[in-house]
Structures are given as structure tokens and as C-alpha cells.
mmCIF file of C-alpha atoms in Angstrom:
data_model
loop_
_atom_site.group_PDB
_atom_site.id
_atom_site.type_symbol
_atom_site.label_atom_id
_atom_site.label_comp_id
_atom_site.label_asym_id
_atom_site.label_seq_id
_atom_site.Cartn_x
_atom_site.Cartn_y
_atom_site.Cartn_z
ATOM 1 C CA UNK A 649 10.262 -2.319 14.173
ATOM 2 C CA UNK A 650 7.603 0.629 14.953
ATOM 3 C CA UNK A 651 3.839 0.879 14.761
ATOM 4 C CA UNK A 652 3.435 2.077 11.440
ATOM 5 C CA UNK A 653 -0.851 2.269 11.060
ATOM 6 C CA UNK A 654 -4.134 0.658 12.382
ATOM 7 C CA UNK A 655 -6.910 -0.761 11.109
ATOM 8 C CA UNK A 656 -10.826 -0.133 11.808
ATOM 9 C CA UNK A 657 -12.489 -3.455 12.852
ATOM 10 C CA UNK A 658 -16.209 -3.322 13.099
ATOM 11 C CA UNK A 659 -17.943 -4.935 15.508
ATOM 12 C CA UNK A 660 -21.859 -5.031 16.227
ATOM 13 C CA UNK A 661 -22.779 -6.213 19.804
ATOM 14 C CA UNK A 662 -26.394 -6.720 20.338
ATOM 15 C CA UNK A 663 -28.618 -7.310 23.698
ATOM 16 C CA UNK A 664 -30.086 -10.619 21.939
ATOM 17 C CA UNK A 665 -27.997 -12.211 19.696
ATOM 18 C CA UNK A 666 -24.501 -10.951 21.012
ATOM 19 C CA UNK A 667 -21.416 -10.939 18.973
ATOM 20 C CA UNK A 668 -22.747 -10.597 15.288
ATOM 21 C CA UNK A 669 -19.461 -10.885 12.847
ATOM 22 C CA UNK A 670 -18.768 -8.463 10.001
ATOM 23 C CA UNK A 671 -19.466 -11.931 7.476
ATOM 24 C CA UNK A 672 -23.085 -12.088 8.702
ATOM 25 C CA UNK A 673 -24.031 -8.264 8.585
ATOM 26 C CA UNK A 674 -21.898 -6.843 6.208
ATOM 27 C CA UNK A 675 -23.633 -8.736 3.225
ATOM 28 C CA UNK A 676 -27.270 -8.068 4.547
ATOM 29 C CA UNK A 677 -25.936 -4.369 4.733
ATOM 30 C CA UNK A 678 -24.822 -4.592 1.220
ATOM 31 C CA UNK A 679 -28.356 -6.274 -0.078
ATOM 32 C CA UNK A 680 -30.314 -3.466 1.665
ATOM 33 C CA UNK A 681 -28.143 -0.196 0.459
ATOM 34 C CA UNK A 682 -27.459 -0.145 4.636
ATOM 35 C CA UNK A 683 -23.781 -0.273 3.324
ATOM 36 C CA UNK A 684 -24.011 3.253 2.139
ATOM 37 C CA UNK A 685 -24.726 5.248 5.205
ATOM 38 C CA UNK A 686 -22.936 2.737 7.255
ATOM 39 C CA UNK A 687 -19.622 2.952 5.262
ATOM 40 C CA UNK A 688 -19.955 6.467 4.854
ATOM 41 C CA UNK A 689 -20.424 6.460 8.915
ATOM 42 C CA UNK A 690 -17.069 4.175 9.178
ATOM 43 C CA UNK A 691 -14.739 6.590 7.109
ATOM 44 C CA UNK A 692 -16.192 9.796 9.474
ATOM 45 C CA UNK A 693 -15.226 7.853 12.430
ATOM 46 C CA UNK A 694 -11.657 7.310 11.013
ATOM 47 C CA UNK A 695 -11.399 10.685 10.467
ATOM 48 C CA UNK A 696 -13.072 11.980 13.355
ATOM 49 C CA UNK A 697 -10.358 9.767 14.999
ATOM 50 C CA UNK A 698 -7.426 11.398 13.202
ATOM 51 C CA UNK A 699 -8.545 14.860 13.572
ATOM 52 C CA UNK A 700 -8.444 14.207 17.643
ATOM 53 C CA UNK A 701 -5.609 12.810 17.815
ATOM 54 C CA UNK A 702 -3.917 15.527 15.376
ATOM 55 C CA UNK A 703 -5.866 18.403 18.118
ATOM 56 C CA UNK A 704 -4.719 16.774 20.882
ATOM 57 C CA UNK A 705 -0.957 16.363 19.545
ATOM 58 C CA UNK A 706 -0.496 12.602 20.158
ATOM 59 C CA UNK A 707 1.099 10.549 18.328
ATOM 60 C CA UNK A 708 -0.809 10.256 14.224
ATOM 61 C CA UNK A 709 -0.576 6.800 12.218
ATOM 62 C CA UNK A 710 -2.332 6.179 8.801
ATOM 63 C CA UNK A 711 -5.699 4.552 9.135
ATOM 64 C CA UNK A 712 -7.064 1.875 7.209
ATOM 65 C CA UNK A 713 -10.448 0.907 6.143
ATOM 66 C CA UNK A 714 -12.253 -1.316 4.354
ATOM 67 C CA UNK A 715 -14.345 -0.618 1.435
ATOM 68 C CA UNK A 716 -17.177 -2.444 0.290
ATOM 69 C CA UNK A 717 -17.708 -3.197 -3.998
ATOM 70 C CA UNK A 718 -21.247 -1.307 -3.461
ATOM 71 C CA UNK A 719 -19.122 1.876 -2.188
ATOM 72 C CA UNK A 720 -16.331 1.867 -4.265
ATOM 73 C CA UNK A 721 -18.616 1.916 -7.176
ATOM 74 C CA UNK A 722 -20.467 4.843 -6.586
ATOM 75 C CA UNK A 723 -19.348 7.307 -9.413
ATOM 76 C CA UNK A 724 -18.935 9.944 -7.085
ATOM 77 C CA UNK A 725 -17.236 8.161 -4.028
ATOM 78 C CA UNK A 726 -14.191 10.126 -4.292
ATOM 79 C CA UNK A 727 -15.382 13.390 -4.463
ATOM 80 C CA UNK A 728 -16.794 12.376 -1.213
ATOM 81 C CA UNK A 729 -13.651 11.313 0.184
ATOM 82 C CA UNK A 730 -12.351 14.871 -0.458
ATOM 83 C CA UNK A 731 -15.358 16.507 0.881
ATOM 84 C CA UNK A 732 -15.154 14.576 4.184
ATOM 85 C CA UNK A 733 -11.714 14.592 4.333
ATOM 86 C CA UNK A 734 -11.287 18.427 3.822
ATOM 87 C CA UNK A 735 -14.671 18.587 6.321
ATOM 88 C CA UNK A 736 -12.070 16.997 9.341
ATOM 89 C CA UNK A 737 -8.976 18.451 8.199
ATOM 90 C CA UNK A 738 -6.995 15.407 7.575
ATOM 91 C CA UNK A 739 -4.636 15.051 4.980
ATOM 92 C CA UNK A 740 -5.863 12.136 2.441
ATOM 93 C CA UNK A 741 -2.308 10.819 3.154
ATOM 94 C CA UNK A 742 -3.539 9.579 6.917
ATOM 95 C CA UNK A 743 -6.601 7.453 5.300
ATOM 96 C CA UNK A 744 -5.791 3.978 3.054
ATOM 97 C CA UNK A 745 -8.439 2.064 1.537
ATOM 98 C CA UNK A 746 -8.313 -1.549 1.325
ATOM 99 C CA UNK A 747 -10.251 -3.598 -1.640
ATOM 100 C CA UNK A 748 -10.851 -7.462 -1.764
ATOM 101 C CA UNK A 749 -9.258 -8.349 -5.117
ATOM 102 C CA UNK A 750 -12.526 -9.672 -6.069
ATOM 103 C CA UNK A 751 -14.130 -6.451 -6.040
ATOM 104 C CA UNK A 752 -10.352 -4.445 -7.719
ATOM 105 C CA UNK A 753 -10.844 -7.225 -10.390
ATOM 106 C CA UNK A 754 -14.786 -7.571 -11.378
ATOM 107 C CA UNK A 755 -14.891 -4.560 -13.647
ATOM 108 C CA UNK A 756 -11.452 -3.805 -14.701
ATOM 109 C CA UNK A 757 -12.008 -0.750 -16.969
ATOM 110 C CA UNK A 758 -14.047 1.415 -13.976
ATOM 111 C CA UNK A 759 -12.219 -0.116 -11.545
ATOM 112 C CA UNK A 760 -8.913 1.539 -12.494
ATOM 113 C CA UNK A 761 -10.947 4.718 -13.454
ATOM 114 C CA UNK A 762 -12.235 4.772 -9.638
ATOM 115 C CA UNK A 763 -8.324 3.582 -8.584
ATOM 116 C CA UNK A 764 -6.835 6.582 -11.063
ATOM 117 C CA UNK A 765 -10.155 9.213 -8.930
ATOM 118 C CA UNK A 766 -8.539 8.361 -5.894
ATOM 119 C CA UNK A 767 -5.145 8.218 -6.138
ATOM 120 C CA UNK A 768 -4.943 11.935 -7.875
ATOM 121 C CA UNK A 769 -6.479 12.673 -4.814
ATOM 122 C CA UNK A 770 -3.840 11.095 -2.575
ATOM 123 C CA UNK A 771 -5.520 8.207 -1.075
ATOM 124 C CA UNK A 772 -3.640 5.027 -0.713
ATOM 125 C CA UNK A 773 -5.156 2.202 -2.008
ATOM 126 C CA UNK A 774 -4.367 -1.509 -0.966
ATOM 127 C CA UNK A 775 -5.642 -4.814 -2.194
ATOM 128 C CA UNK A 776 -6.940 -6.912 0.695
ATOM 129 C CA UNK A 777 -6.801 -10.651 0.661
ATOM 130 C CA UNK A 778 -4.040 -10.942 -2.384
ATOM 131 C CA UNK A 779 -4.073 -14.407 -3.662
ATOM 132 C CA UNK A 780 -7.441 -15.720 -2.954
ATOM 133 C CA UNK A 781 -9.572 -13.971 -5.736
ATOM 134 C CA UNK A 782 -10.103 -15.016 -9.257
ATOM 135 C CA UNK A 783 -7.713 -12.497 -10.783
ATOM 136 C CA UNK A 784 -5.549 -11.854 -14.218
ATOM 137 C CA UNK A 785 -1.856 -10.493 -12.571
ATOM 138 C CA UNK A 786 -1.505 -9.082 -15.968
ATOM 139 C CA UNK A 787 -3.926 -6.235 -14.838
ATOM 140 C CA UNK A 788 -1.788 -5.337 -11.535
ATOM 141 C CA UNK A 789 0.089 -2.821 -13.771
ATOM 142 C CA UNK A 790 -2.714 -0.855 -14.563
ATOM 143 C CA UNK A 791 -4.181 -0.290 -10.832
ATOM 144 C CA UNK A 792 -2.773 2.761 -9.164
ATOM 145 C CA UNK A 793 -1.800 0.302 -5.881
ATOM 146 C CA UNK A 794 0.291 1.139 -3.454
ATOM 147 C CA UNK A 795 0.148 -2.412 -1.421
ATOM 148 C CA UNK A 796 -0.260 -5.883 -1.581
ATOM 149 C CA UNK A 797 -1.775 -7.615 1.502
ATOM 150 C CA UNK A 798 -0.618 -11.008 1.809
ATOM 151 C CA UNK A 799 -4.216 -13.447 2.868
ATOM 152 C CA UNK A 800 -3.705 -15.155 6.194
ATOM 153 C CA UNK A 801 -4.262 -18.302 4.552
ATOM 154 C CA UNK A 802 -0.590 -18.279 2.961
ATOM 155 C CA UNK A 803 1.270 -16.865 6.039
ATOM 156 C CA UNK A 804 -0.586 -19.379 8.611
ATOM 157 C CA UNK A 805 1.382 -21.985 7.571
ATOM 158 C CA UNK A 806 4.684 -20.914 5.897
ATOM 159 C CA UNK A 807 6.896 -22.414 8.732
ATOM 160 C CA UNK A 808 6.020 -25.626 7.853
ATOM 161 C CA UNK A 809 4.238 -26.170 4.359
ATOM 162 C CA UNK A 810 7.153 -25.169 0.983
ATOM 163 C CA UNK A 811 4.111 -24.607 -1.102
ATOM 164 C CA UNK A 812 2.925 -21.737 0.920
ATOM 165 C CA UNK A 813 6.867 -20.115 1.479
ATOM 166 C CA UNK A 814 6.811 -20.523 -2.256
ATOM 167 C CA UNK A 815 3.510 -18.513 -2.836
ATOM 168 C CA UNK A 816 4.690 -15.956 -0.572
ATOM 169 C CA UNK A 817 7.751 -15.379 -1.410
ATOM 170 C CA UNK A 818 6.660 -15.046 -4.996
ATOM 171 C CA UNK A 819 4.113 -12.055 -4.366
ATOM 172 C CA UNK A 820 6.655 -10.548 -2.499
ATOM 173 C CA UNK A 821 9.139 -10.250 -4.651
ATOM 174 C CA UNK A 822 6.422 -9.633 -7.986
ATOM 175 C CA UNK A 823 5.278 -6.720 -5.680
ATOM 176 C CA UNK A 824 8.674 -4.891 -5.422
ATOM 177 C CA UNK A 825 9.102 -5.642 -9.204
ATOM 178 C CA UNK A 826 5.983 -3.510 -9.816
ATOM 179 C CA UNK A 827 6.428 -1.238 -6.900
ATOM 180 C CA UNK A 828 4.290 -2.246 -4.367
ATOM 181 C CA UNK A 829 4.256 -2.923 -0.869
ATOM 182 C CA UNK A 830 3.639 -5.902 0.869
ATOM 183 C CA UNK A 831 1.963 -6.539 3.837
ATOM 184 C CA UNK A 832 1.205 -9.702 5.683
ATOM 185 C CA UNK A 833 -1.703 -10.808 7.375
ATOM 186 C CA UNK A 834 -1.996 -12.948 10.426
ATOM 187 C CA UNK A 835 1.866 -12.971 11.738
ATOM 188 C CA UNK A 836 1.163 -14.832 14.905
ATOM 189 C CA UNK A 837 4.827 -16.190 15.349
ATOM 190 C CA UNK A 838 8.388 -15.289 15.821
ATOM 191 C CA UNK A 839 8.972 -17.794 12.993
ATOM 192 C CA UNK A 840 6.939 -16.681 10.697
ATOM 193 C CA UNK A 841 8.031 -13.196 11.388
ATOM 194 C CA UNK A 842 11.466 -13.957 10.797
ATOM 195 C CA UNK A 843 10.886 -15.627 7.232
ATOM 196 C CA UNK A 844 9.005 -12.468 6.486
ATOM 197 C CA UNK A 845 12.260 -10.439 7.220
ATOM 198 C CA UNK A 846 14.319 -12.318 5.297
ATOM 199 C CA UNK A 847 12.046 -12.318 2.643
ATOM 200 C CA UNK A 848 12.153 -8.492 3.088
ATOM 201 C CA UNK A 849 8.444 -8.301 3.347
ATOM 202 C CA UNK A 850 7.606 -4.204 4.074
ATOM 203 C CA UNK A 851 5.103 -4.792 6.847
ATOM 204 C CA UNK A 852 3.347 -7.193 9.259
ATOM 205 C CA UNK A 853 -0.049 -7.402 10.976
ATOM 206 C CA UNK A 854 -1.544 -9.981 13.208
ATOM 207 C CA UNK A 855 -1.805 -10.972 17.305
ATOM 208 C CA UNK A 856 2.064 -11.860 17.298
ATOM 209 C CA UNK A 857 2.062 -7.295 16.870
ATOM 210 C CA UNK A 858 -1.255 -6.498 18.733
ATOM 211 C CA UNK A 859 -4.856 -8.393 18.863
ATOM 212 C CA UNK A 860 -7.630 -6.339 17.842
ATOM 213 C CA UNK A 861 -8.155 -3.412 20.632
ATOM 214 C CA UNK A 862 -10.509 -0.401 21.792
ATOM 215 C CA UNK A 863 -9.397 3.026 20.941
ATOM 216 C CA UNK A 864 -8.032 3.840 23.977
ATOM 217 C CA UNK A 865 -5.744 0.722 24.655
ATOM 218 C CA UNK A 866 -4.441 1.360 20.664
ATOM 219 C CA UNK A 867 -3.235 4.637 22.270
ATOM 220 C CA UNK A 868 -1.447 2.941 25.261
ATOM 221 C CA UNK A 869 0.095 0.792 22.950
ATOM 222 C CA UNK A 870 1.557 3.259 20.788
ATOM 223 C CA UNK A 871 3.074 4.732 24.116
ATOM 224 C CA UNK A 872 4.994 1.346 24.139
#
């Protein structure tokens, strides 16, 4: 198996409260349009990233990031991704976008428009969390996806509980029916690993592969 991508974690340390976790901030930055310039200030980083490690010929993987509903909805959010992109010089190939099904399923119709934007532009597009939102399948077909990411939830426990096996082997193989990859989430053991394998699930993520990591031991570990 290789290192195939990364993906941006944000984290906001502060003198007097400490640790504050993306689930406290990242709604109040969503209520208060913060979300804009700070998701905007997210992708630049990524690609600010990708551009140094393309000038300074190390080794390049994909980067993913996540996209809030209250970006993704802006009408002209991809022409920005273009601009910015074309501003660093990466290729839109090197950047994937992950949505929360809720937000890929609230509002179908412009939903797929925005999916249709992006992918013409050659952005990847995954949907984060698979399984936990309130969604009709029937409407997979018409999103321009290119991966499934399996929730944690399902793969925590799929040593040991038939239901969740079941439930993942199921979006797995519905996936590669429709042409999508799968990812899963949370791979913490061999044994789980090894049911993903036979499953024939594309890709893992989680502390059994790396724990979440500064810039510069992400670059050591590619070394490895």
C-alpha cells in the first residue's frame, strides 16, 4: 500500500480557552459569514502547500478539504476555485473537495448544478460521512462523485458487529456499481484493515495509517 493523499485538519489553539474543536467554531463561523474568508483562507493554504512542494520537487499527493454548505453554495464558488487555482499553479487534479451528504443532498437540483461547475473544471468531489445523512440513493446517479467515504461509525466496529460488515460491504460494492470510490474512515486495526481488502475497498484513512500530523512530519512520513 502507498500514501495516496492528505487531508487538511483545522485546528484553533487559543491562549485562554486552549484546544477549541472544528464542531464548536465551525458553526459560529458559519452563523457569522466568518466561513467565507476562512474557507477561502483554507483552500489558499492547500494550494500554497502544493505549489511548494511542486517548487521544491518533493514528493506531490492530492489534497483534500472540506467544504462547508455556506461555501459550496455560493453561485460563483467555482469560478473561484479556478481563479485560485490558476493564481498557485496547481492543477485542479491535486485539490478534492469533500461534502457532508447532508449538505450534497439538501437542494438536489443546485446541488448537482454546483457538482456538474466543478467537475468540468476537474475538481474531485467526495461525499464525506456516507451513511449518516438523511439521503434518497436514488439521487447518487445524478452527482458528478468521484468517492464515497465510508463514516467511522460503520468501520469502528465491523470486526465484531454483522450489521455494520453488512452496511459496509453494501456501499462498497453499490459504489463500484455506480463508479465510485470508496474510502474508509477511522481504520485503526489490522482487522479491520484486512476486511476492507477483502472487501476490495479502494482506500483507507485513520491512526492504524498515520494520526493527524504538522506539515513537516506529513513530509517525513511520506519519506517512509
Amino acid at each position: 500500500h502507498a500514501c495516496i493523499g492528505v487531508e487538511v485538519l483545522l485546528r484553533w489553539t487559543d491562549p485562554e480557552l486552549g484546544v477549541v474543536h472544528p464542531a464548536e467554531f465551525i458553526p459560529v463561523a458559519e452563523e457569522s459569514g466568518l466561513i467565507l474568508p476562512l474557507g477561502e483562507w483554507v483552500i489558499r493554504s492547500a494550494l500554497d502547500q502544493l505549489r511548494g512542494w511542486m517548487q521544491q520537487g518533493k514528493r506531490v499527493v492530492p489534497i483534500s478539504v472540506n467544504v462547508s454548505a455556506v461555501q459550496f453554495r455560493q453561485a460563483d464558488f467555482a469560478d473561484h476555485l479556478v481563479q485560485w487555482s490558476a493564481e498557485y499553479g496547481v492543477p485542479a487534479s491535486l485539490l478534492e473537495l469533500e461534502l457532508t451528504e447532508s449538505v450534497a443532498m439538501t437542494d438536489v437540483q443546485n446541488e448537482g448544478a454546483q457538482m456538474q461547475r466543478l467537475h468540468e473544471r476537474g475538481f474531485s468531489l467526495s461525499i464525506d460521512d456516507f451513511g449518516t445523512g438523511y439521503s434518497s440513493l436514488s439521487y447518487l446517479k445524478r452527482f458528478r462523485v468521484h468517492k464515497l467515504k465510508i463514516d467511522q461509525s460503520f468501520v469502528r466496529d465491523i470486526t465484531t458487529d454483522q450489521e455494520d460488515r453488512a452496511i459496509v460491504s453494501a456501499i462498497i460494492q453499490m459504489a463500484r456499481q455506480l463508479g465510485f470510490k470508496t474510502i474508509a474512515e477511522g481504520v485503526e486495526t489490522a482487522q479491520q484493515l484486512d476486511f476492507l481488502r477483502q472487501q476490495e475497498c479502494d482506500e483507507v484513512q485513520g491512526y492504524l495509517i498515520g494520526r493527524p500530523m504538522s506539515v513537516e512530519a506529513f513530509e517525513e512520513f511520506l519519506k517512509k
